[in-house]
Amino acid sequence: MNRSKQTVLITGASRGIGRECAAAFAEAGYNVAAVYLNSREAAEELREKTGCEIFRCDVRDHLKAKKVCDAAAEKFGGIDVLVNNAGIAEQALFSDITEKMWDNMFDVNVKGVYNFTHAALPFMIHEKYGRIINISSMWGQTGGSCEVHYSAAKAAVIGLTKALAKETGLSGITVNCIAPGVIDTDMNAHLTPDIIDELREETPVNRIGTPEDIARTALFLADERAGFITGQIIGVNGGIVI
Ligand code: NAP
């Protein structure tokens, strides 16, 4: 890796954790390629604030993911760091999970990771350097009741991380996973203040997580000096899962 300025591509960068990652990487001096789907205004606001490039892409779309990675690499001269963050969650009893719900959960949360990793990896292999950071969930580690499809998809991301780390280490590419606990974003907007309070009480550090907690961990894993960390699942959860 011999470019002076590194480039990060972040999916789901319009809101929540991905947006915070985009702002943090931009502040740290990275070129940022920010991928969004529906939240165009938020993405444009992010571009104005941080100077990042924005790309509209559904992470489920294999061909479009390749086009976006090619365009980002063309613009910045490569892709050094990939943060696979875009994701959806859904609460349902297992017996109420339809085939369509199941497929969509895996298409966004697992195939999306495959699509962007597959498209970005050649640029990293070319440079013999890369950092891939996948955002899983503590439910992928422990299993969440009424979230079987979400938990299974997030567990798949953990498996992908471990296997790919073994394949890419010799190419100078690390692959790690962040498994967040309860983080204050739109994804948890459906939780009542009482439930949030219960979750806080269950958390040893006595607070809910913030997108900054995750962004700081992503920056740490993206650092060139983090090259001896690969195939790991980093819990950022205030101790709610130990
Ligand atoms: P969020 O606030 O709901 O934001 C989700 C982001 O993903 C948005 O930017 C959205 O883009 C994007 N997205 C969703 N479907 C997409 C698709 N098909 N194609 C492209 N982009 C898509 O969620 P968050 O809380 O920041 O979660 C980010 C990641 O952290 C997810 O993978 C989630 O599973 C994981 N996580 C979150 C928590 C938590 O407590 N919040 C805990 C554990 C893990 P648009 O709005 O532009 O459509």
GROMACS .gro file of C-alpha atoms and ligand atoms in nm:
model
  290
    1MET     CA    1   0.000   0.000   0.000
    2ASN     CA    2   0.184   0.309  -0.116
    3ARG     CA    3  -0.082   0.577  -0.157
    4SER     CA    4  -0.046   0.864   0.088
    5LYS     CA    5  -0.418   0.884   0.152
    6GLN     CA    6  -0.617   0.568   0.217
    7THR     CA    7  -0.965   0.502   0.085
    8VAL     CA    8  -1.253   0.345   0.274
    9LEU     CA    9  -1.581   0.225   0.124
   10ILE     CA   10  -1.867   0.206   0.372
   11THR     CA   11  -2.208   0.054   0.300
   12GLY     CA   12  -2.518   0.181   0.478
   13ALA     CA   13  -2.341   0.512   0.530
   14SER     CA   14  -2.651   0.731   0.519
   15ARG     CA   15  -2.770   0.662   0.874
   16GLY     CA   16  -2.673   0.528   1.216
   17ILE     CA   17  -2.348   0.335   1.258
   18GLY     CA   18  -2.241   0.364   0.893
   19ARG     CA   19  -2.292   0.739   0.889
   20GLU     CA   20  -2.083   0.779   1.203
   21CYS     CA   21  -1.812   0.559   1.049
   22ALA     CA   22  -1.812   0.778   0.737
   23ALA     CA   23  -1.773   1.096   0.944
   24ALA     CA   24  -1.502   0.942   1.164
   25PHE     CA   25  -1.297   0.807   0.871
   26ALA     CA   26  -1.328   1.140   0.687
   27GLU     CA   27  -1.208   1.323   0.997
   28ALA     CA   28  -0.917   1.080   1.024
   29GLY     CA   29  -0.808   1.177   0.672
   30TYR     CA   30  -0.943   0.890   0.461
   31ASN     CA   31  -1.107   0.929   0.122
   32VAL     CA   32  -1.460   0.806   0.192
   33ALA     CA   33  -1.691   0.631  -0.057
   34ALA     CA   34  -2.029   0.628   0.116
   35VAL     CA   35  -2.296   0.388  -0.010
   36TYR     CA   36  -2.665   0.453   0.058
   37LEU     CA   37  -2.994   0.325  -0.075
   38ASN     CA   38  -3.307   0.522   0.015
   39SER     CA   39  -3.185   0.807   0.236
   40ARG     CA   40  -3.067   1.036  -0.043
   41GLU     CA   41  -3.104   1.362   0.151
   42ALA     CA   42  -2.907   1.226   0.445
   43ALA     CA   43  -2.637   1.102   0.208
   44GLU     CA   44  -2.616   1.440   0.036
   45GLU     CA   45  -2.591   1.612   0.373
   46LEU     CA   46  -2.308   1.375   0.468
   47ARG     CA   47  -2.129   1.462   0.144
   48GLU     CA   48  -2.160   1.835   0.217
   49LYS     CA   49  -2.036   1.792   0.572
   50THR     CA   50  -1.745   1.555   0.511
   51GLY     CA   51  -1.651   1.588   0.144
   52CYS     CA   52  -1.711   1.216   0.088
   53GLU     CA   53  -1.826   1.069  -0.244
   54ILE     CA   54  -2.172   0.913  -0.234
   55PHE     CA   55  -2.294   0.615  -0.435
   56ARG     CA   56  -2.650   0.483  -0.452
   57CYS     CA   57  -2.661   0.104  -0.446
   58ASP     CA   58  -2.877  -0.173  -0.312
   59VAL     CA   59  -2.625  -0.407  -0.150
   60ARG     CA   60  -2.836  -0.701  -0.276
   61ASP     CA   61  -2.743  -0.610  -0.634
   62HIS     CA   62  -2.425  -0.798  -0.733
   63LEU     CA   63  -2.357  -0.613  -1.059
   64LYS     CA   64  -2.425  -0.271  -0.911
   65ALA     CA   65  -2.194  -0.346  -0.616
   66LYS     CA   66  -1.916  -0.418  -0.867
   67LYS     CA   67  -1.989  -0.096  -1.057
   68VAL     CA   68  -1.976   0.106  -0.734
   69CYS     CA   69  -1.646  -0.051  -0.622
   70ASP     CA   70  -1.497   0.003  -0.968
   71ALA     CA   71  -1.610   0.367  -0.967
   72ALA     CA   72  -1.476   0.432  -0.615
   73ALA     CA   73  -1.143   0.269  -0.701
   74GLU     CA   74  -1.122   0.469  -1.022
   75LYS     CA   75  -1.194   0.793  -0.837
   76PHE     CA   76  -0.951   0.736  -0.549
   77GLY     CA   77  -0.694   0.497  -0.697
   78GLY     CA   78  -0.801   0.188  -0.501
   79ILE     CA   79  -0.995   0.061  -0.202
   80ASP     CA   80  -0.792  -0.001   0.113
   81VAL     CA   81  -1.067  -0.049   0.368
   82LEU     CA   82  -1.417  -0.193   0.329
   83VAL     CA   83  -1.677  -0.157   0.603
   84ASN     CA   84  -1.970  -0.390   0.533
   85ASN     CA   85  -2.226  -0.220   0.752
   86ALA     CA   86  -2.558  -0.201   0.563
   87GLY     CA   87  -2.814  -0.419   0.731
   88ILE     CA   88  -3.173  -0.470   0.829
   89ALA     CA   89  -3.332  -0.618   1.139
   90GLU     CA   90  -3.682  -0.751   1.197
   91GLN     CA   91  -3.866  -0.897   1.494
   92ALA     CA   92  -4.096  -1.195   1.435
   93LEU     CA   93  -4.179  -1.528   1.591
   94PHE     CA   94  -4.001  -1.802   1.401
   95SER     CA   95  -4.336  -1.947   1.287
   96ASP     CA   96  -4.427  -1.607   1.136
   97ILE     CA   97  -4.108  -1.574   0.933
   98THR     CA   98  -4.210  -1.623   0.571
   99GLU     CA   99  -3.979  -1.745   0.298
  100LYS     CA  100  -3.974  -1.391   0.158
  101MET     CA  101  -3.870  -1.243   0.495
  102TRP     CA  102  -3.601  -1.510   0.534
  103ASP     CA  103  -3.459  -1.453   0.185
  104ASN     CA  104  -3.458  -1.077   0.218
  105MET     CA  105  -3.280  -1.093   0.554
  106PHE     CA  106  -3.004  -1.305   0.400
  107ASP     CA  107  -2.994  -1.106   0.075
  108VAL     CA  108  -2.923  -0.779   0.256
  109ASN     CA  109  -2.719  -0.895   0.555
  110VAL     CA  110  -2.517  -1.181   0.402
  111LYS     CA  111  -2.528  -1.153   0.024
  112GLY     CA  112  -2.465  -0.778   0.060
  113VAL     CA  113  -2.141  -0.858   0.243
  114TYR     CA  114  -2.047  -1.114  -0.023
  115ASN     CA  115  -2.128  -0.871  -0.306
  116PHE     CA  116  -1.917  -0.581  -0.179
  117THR     CA  117  -1.633  -0.799  -0.053
  118HIS     CA  118  -1.617  -0.983  -0.384
  119ALA     CA  119  -1.608  -0.655  -0.574
  120ALA     CA  120  -1.356  -0.475  -0.349
  121LEU     CA  121  -1.116  -0.764  -0.284
  122PRO     CA  122  -0.935  -0.755  -0.624
  123PHE     CA  123  -0.823  -0.396  -0.553
  124MET     CA  124  -0.682  -0.505  -0.216
  125ILE     CA  125  -0.512  -0.813  -0.361
  126HIS     CA  126  -0.354  -0.591  -0.625
  127GLU     CA  127  -0.203  -0.372  -0.351
  128LYS     CA  128  -0.124  -0.669  -0.125
  129TYR     CA  129  -0.299  -0.470   0.147
  130GLY     CA  130  -0.650  -0.439   0.281
  131ARG     CA  131  -0.878  -0.417   0.580
  132ILE     CA  132  -1.225  -0.570   0.569
  133ILE     CA  133  -1.452  -0.492   0.862
  134ASN     CA  134  -1.789  -0.663   0.878
  135ILE     CA  135  -2.063  -0.545   1.112
  136SER     CA  136  -2.235  -0.847   1.265
  137SER     CA  137  -2.429  -0.838   1.594
  138MET     CA  138  -2.420  -0.987   1.941
  139TRP     CA  139  -2.728  -1.182   1.828
  140GLY     CA  140  -2.508  -1.356   1.573
  141GLN     CA  141  -2.300  -1.476   1.868
  142THR     CA  142  -2.575  -1.563   2.116
  143GLY     CA  143  -2.899  -1.594   1.916
  144GLY     CA  144  -3.187  -1.354   1.974
  145SER     CA  145  -3.538  -1.470   2.054
  146CYS     CA  146  -3.789  -1.356   1.788
  147GLU     CA  147  -3.496  -1.275   1.560
  148VAL     CA  148  -3.399  -1.616   1.426
  149HIS     CA  149  -3.348  -1.497   1.067
  150TYR     CA  150  -3.150  -1.191   1.182
  151SER     CA  151  -2.940  -1.402   1.423
  152ALA     CA  152  -2.871  -1.666   1.158
  153ALA     CA  153  -2.770  -1.403   0.903
  154LYS     CA  154  -2.538  -1.229   1.149
  155ALA     CA  155  -2.386  -1.566   1.246
  156ALA     CA  156  -2.321  -1.626   0.875
  157VAL     CA  157  -2.127  -1.298   0.864
  158ILE     CA  158  -1.911  -1.429   1.149
  159GLY     CA  159  -1.841  -1.752   0.956
  160LEU     CA  160  -1.760  -1.555   0.641
  161THR     CA  161  -1.520  -1.335   0.838
  162LYS     CA  162  -1.328  -1.626   0.989
  163ALA     CA  163  -1.301  -1.824   0.664
  164LEU     CA  164  -1.201  -1.527   0.447
  165ALA     CA  165  -0.938  -1.418   0.701
  166LYS     CA  166  -0.765  -1.753   0.649
  167GLU     CA  167  -0.771  -1.707   0.271
  168THR     CA  168  -0.647  -1.348   0.250
  169GLY     CA  169  -0.383  -1.322   0.522
  170LEU     CA  170  -0.098  -1.394   0.281
  171SER     CA  171  -0.217  -1.106   0.064
  172GLY     CA  172  -0.179  -0.859   0.351
  173ILE     CA  173  -0.555  -0.838   0.399
  174THR     CA  174  -0.716  -0.867   0.742
  175VAL     CA  175  -1.083  -0.954   0.785
  176ASN     CA  176  -1.252  -0.882   1.115
  177CYS     CA  177  -1.597  -0.849   1.253
  178ILE     CA  178  -1.751  -0.607   1.499
  179ALA     CA  179  -2.042  -0.751   1.696
  180PRO     CA  180  -2.227  -0.452   1.843
  181GLY     CA  181  -2.459  -0.473   2.140
  182VAL     CA  182  -2.754  -0.237   2.171
  183ILE     CA  183  -2.669   0.083   1.982
  184ASP     CA  184  -2.877   0.398   1.974
  185THR     CA  185  -2.987   0.419   1.606
  186ASP     CA  186  -3.307   0.409   1.401
  187MET     CA  187  -3.280   0.029   1.411
  188ASN     CA  188  -3.385   0.041   1.777
  189ALA     CA  189  -3.638   0.323   1.740
  190HIS     CA  190  -3.921   0.074   1.799
  191LEU     CA  191  -3.798   0.001   2.154
  192THR     CA  192  -3.994   0.179   2.429
  193PRO     CA  193  -3.805   0.392   2.687
  194ASP     CA  194  -3.884   0.121   2.946
  195ILE     CA  195  -3.721  -0.151   2.738
  196ILE     CA  196  -3.418   0.070   2.667
  197ASP     CA  197  -3.390   0.129   3.040
  198GLU     CA  198  -3.403  -0.245   3.113
  199LEU     CA  199  -3.132  -0.308   2.854
  200ARG     CA  200  -2.918  -0.034   3.007
  201GLU     CA  201  -2.956  -0.190   3.351
  202GLU     CA  202  -2.852  -0.530   3.212
  203THR     CA  203  -2.538  -0.375   3.061
  204PRO     CA  204  -2.238  -0.376   3.298
  205VAL     CA  205  -2.120  -0.029   3.190
  206ASN     CA  206  -2.474   0.101   3.253
  207ARG     CA  207  -2.543   0.264   2.921
  208ILE     CA  208  -2.661   0.193   2.569
  209GLY     CA  209  -2.397   0.206   2.296
  210THR     CA  210  -2.351   0.489   2.053
  211PRO     CA  211  -2.257   0.483   1.684
  212GLU     CA  212  -1.928   0.647   1.794
  213ASP     CA  213  -1.844   0.335   1.998
  214ILE     CA  214  -1.858   0.131   1.679
  215ALA     CA  215  -1.689   0.390   1.455
  216ARG     CA  216  -1.390   0.412   1.690
  217THR     CA  217  -1.351   0.033   1.684
  218ALA     CA  218  -1.372   0.031   1.304
  219LEU     CA  219  -1.100   0.298   1.284
  220PHE     CA  220  -0.882   0.091   1.515
  221LEU     CA  221  -0.924  -0.224   1.304
  222ALA     CA  222  -0.862  -0.024   0.984
  223ASP     CA  223  -0.526   0.103   1.105
  224GLU     CA  224  -0.216  -0.029   0.930
  225ARG     CA  225  -0.079  -0.110   1.276
  226ALA     CA  226  -0.369  -0.352   1.342
  227GLY     CA  227  -0.221  -0.599   1.092
  228PHE     CA  228  -0.182  -0.881   1.346
  229ILE     CA  229  -0.556  -0.887   1.420
  230THR     CA  230  -0.753  -1.101   1.177
  231GLY     CA  231  -1.047  -1.339   1.181
  232GLN     CA  232  -1.163  -1.188   1.511
  233ILE     CA  233  -1.508  -1.104   1.639
  234ILE     CA  234  -1.482  -0.789   1.849
  235GLY     CA  235  -1.776  -0.746   2.086
  236VAL     CA  236  -1.859  -0.379   2.138
  237ASN     CA  237  -2.147  -0.422   2.374
  238GLY     CA  238  -2.074  -0.267   2.714
  239GLY     CA  239  -2.033  -0.615   2.857
  240ILE     CA  240  -2.392  -0.731   2.799
  241VAL     CA  241  -2.241  -1.038   2.630
  242ILE     CA  242  -1.915  -1.170   2.776
  243NAP     P1  243  -2.991   0.183   1.063
  243NAP     O1  244  -2.979   0.307   1.145
  243NAP     O2  245  -3.124   0.120   1.042
  243NAP     O3  246  -2.920   0.210   0.920
  243NAP     C1  247  -2.918   0.108   0.825
  243NAP     C2  248  -2.833   0.152   0.707
  243NAP     O4  249  -2.827   0.043   0.615
  243NAP     C3  250  -2.891   0.270   0.634
  243NAP     O5  251  -2.786   0.357   0.594
  243NAP     C4  252  -2.956   0.207   0.510
  243NAP     O6  253  -2.951   0.290   0.395
  243NAP     C5  254  -2.866   0.087   0.487
  243NAP     N1  255  -2.934  -0.021   0.413
  243NAP     C6  256  -3.034  -0.102   0.454
  243NAP     N2  257  -3.070  -0.188   0.356
  243NAP     C7  258  -2.988  -0.160   0.251
  243NAP     C8  259  -2.973  -0.214   0.121
  243NAP     N3  260  -3.052  -0.315   0.077
  243NAP     N4  261  -2.878  -0.162   0.040
  243NAP     C9  262  -2.800  -0.061   0.081
  243NAP     N5  263  -2.808  -0.003   0.204
  243NAP    C10  264  -2.902  -0.054   0.287
  243NAP     O7  265  -2.903   0.066   1.123
  243NAP     P2  266  -2.776   0.069   1.223
  243NAP     O8  267  -2.827   0.049   1.361
  243NAP     O9  268  -2.688   0.182   1.192
  243NAP    O10  269  -2.710  -0.071   1.181
  243NAP    C11  270  -2.593  -0.079   1.101
  243NAP    C12  271  -2.540  -0.220   1.110
  243NAP    O11  272  -2.513  -0.253   1.246
  243NAP    C13  273  -2.639  -0.327   1.060
  243NAP    O12  274  -2.570  -0.426   0.991
  243NAP    C14  275  -2.698  -0.382   1.189
  243NAP    O13  276  -2.746  -0.512   1.175
  243NAP    C15  277  -2.578  -0.374   1.281
  243NAP     N6  278  -2.612  -0.374   1.423
  243NAP    C16  279  -2.685  -0.274   1.479
  243NAP    C17  280  -2.717  -0.278   1.613
  243NAP    C18  281  -2.798  -0.171   1.681
  243NAP    O14  282  -2.833  -0.189   1.799
  243NAP     N7  283  -2.830  -0.059   1.616
  243NAP    C19  284  -2.674  -0.385   1.692
  243NAP    C20  285  -2.599  -0.486   1.633
  243NAP    C21  286  -2.568  -0.479   1.498
  243NAP     P3  287  -3.074   0.385   0.345
  243NAP    O15  288  -3.134   0.448   0.467
  243NAP    O16  289  -3.002   0.485   0.257
  243NAP    O17  290  -3.169   0.299   0.269
   0.00000   0.00000   0.00000
